PDB file of C-alpha atoms in Angstrom:
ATOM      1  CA  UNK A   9    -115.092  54.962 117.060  1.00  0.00           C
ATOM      2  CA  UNK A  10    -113.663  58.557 117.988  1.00  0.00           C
ATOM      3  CA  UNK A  11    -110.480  59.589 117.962  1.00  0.00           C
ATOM      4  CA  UNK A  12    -110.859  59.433 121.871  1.00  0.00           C
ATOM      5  CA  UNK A  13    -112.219  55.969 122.071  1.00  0.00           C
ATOM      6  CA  UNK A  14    -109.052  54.953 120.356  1.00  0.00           C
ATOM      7  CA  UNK A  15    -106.411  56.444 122.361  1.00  0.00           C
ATOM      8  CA  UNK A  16    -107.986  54.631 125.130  1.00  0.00           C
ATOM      9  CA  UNK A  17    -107.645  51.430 123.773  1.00  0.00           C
ATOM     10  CA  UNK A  18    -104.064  52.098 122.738  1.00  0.00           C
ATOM     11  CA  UNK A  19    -103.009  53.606 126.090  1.00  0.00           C
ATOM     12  CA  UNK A  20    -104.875  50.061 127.657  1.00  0.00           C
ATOM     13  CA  UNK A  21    -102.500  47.888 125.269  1.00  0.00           C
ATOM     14  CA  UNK A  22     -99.510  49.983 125.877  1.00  0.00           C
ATOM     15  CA  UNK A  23     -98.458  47.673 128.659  1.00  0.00           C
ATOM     16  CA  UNK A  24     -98.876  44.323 126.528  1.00  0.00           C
ATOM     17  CA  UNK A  25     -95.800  42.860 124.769  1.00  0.00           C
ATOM     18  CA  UNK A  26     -97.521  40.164 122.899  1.00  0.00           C
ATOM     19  CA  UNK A  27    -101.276  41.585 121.837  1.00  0.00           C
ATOM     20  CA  UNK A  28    -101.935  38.295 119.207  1.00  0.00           C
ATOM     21  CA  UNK A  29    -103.894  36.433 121.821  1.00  0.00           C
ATOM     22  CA  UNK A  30    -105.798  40.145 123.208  1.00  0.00           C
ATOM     23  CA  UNK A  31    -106.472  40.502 119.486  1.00  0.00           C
ATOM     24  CA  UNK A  32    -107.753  37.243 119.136  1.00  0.00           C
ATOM     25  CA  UNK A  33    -109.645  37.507 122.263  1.00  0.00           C
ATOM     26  CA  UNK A  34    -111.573  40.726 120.834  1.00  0.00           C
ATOM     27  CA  UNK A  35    -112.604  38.841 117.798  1.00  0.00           C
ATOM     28  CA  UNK A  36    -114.141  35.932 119.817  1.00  0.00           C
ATOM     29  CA  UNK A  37    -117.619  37.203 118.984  1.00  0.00           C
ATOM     30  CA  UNK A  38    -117.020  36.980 115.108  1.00  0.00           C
ATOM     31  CA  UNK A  39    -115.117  33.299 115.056  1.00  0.00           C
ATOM     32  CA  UNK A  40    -117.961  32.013 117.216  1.00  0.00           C
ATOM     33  CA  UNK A  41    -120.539  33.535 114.373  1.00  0.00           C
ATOM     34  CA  UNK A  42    -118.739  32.182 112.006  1.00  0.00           C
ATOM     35  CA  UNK A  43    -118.169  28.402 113.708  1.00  0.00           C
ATOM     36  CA  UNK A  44    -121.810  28.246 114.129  1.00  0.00           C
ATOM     37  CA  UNK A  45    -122.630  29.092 110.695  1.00  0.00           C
ATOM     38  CA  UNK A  46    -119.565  26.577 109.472  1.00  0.00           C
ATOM     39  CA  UNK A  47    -121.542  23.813 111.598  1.00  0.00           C
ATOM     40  CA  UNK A  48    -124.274  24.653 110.425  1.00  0.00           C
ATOM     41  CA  UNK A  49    -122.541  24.106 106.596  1.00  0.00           C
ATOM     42  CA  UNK A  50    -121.282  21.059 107.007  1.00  0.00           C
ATOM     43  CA  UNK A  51    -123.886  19.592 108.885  1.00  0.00           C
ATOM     44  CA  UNK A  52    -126.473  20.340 105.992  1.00  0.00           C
ATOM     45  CA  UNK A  53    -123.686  18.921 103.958  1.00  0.00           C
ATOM     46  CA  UNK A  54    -123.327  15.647 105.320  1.00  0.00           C
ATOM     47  CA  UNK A  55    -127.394  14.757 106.139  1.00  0.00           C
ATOM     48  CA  UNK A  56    -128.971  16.298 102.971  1.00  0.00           C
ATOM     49  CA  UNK A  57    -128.649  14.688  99.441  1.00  0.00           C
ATOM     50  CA  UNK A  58    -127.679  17.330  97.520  1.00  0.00           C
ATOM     51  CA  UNK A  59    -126.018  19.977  99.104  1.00  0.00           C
ATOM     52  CA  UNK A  60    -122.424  20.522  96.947  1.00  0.00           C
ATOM     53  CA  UNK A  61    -122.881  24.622  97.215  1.00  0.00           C
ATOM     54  CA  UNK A  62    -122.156  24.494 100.854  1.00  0.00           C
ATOM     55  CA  UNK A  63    -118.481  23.582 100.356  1.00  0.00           C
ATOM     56  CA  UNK A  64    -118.126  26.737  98.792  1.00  0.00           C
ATOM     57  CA  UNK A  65    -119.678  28.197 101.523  1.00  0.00           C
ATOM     58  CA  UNK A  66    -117.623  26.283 103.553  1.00  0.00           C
ATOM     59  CA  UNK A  67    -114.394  27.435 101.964  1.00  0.00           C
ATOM     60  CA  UNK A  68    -115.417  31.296 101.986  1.00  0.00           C
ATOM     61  CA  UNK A  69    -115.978  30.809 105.763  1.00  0.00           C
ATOM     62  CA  UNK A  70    -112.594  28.927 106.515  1.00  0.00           C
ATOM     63  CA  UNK A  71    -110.900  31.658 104.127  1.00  0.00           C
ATOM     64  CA  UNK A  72    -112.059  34.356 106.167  1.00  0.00           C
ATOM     65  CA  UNK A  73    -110.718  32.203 109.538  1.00  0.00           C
ATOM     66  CA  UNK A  74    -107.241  32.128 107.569  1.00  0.00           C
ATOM     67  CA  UNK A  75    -107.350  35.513 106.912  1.00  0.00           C
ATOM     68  CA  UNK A  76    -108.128  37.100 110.086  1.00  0.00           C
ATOM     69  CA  UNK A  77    -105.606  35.102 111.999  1.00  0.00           C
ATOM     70  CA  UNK A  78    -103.138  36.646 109.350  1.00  0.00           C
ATOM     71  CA  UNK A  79    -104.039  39.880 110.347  1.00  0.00           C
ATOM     72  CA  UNK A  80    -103.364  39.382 113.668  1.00  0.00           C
ATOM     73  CA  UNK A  81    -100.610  37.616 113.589  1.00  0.00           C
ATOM     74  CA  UNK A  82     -99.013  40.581 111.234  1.00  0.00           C
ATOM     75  CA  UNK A  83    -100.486  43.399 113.957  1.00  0.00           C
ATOM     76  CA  UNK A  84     -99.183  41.213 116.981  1.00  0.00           C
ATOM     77  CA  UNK A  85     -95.329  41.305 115.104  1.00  0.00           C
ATOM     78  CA  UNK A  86     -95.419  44.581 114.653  1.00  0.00           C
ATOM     79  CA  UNK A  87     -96.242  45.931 117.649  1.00  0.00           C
ATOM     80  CA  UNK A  88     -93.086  46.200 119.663  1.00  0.00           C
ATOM     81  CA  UNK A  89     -91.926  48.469 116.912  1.00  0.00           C
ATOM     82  CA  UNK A  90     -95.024  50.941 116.769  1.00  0.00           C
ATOM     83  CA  UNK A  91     -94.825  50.627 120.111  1.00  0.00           C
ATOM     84  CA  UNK A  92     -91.546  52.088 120.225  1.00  0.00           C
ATOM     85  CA  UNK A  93     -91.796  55.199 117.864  1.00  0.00           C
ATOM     86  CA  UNK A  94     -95.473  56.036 119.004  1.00  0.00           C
ATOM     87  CA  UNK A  95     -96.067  59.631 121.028  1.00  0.00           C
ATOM     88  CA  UNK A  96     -97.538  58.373 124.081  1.00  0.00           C
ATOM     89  CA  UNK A  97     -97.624  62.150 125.589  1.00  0.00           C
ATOM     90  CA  UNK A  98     -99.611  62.569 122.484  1.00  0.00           C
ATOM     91  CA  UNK A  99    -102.008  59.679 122.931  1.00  0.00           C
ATOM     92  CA  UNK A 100    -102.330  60.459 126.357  1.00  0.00           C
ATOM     93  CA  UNK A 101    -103.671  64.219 125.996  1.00  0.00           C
ATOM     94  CA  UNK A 102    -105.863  62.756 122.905  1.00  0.00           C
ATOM     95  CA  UNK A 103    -107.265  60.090 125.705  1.00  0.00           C
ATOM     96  CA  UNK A 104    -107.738  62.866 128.501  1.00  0.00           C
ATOM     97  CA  UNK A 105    -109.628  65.525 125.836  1.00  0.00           C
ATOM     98  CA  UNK A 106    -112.893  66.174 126.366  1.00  0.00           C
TER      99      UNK A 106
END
C-alpha cells in the first residue's frame, strides 16, 4: 500500500468516531477463512476416531480470533486521540499528490 493509498483511507475514516465495528468489518474476509477452517477442525474432530491434533489446531485458530479482536479493540480506543493530534492539511496534500 502507498503512502497515497493510505491517506485515503485515513481521510475516509476521519469522519468515524467509533472505527471498532469498520475495523471489524474490513477483516470479514479473514474471520470467515478462518471459521471455515475452525468447522472444518472440529468437525473432523468429532466424526473421526482419532483426531486429538486438531484441538491444537483448534486453539491456534481461536487464539488468532482473540487476538485480532484485541487489536481492534486497542486501535478503535485510541482513535479519538490520534484523531485529534493528526495533520489533516498534511494527509490531505499526501491524498491529493500525484
Amino acid at each position: 500500500m502507498t503512502d497515497k493509498e493510505k491517506a485515503i483511507l485515513t481521510l475516509s475514516k476521519k469522519e468515524i468516531d467509533n472505527i471498532f465495528l469498520d475495523y471489524l468489518y474490513s477483516l470479514k474476509n479473514i474471520f470467515i477463512a478462518r471459521s471455515i477452517i475452525l468447522l472444518i477442525c472440529l468437525y473432523i474432530y468429532f466424526f473421526q476416531t482419532d483426531a486429538s491434533y486438531l484441538i491444537f489446531a483448534s486453539g491456534i485458530l481461536i487464539g488468532s480470533f482473540a487476538q485480532d479482536l484485541a487489536w481492534i479493540s486497542t486501535l478503535s480506543k485510541s482513535w479519538p486521540f490520534s484523531k485529534s493530534i493528526m495533520d489533516w492539511k498534511k494527509v490531505k496534500e499526501i491524498a491529493e499528490s500525484k
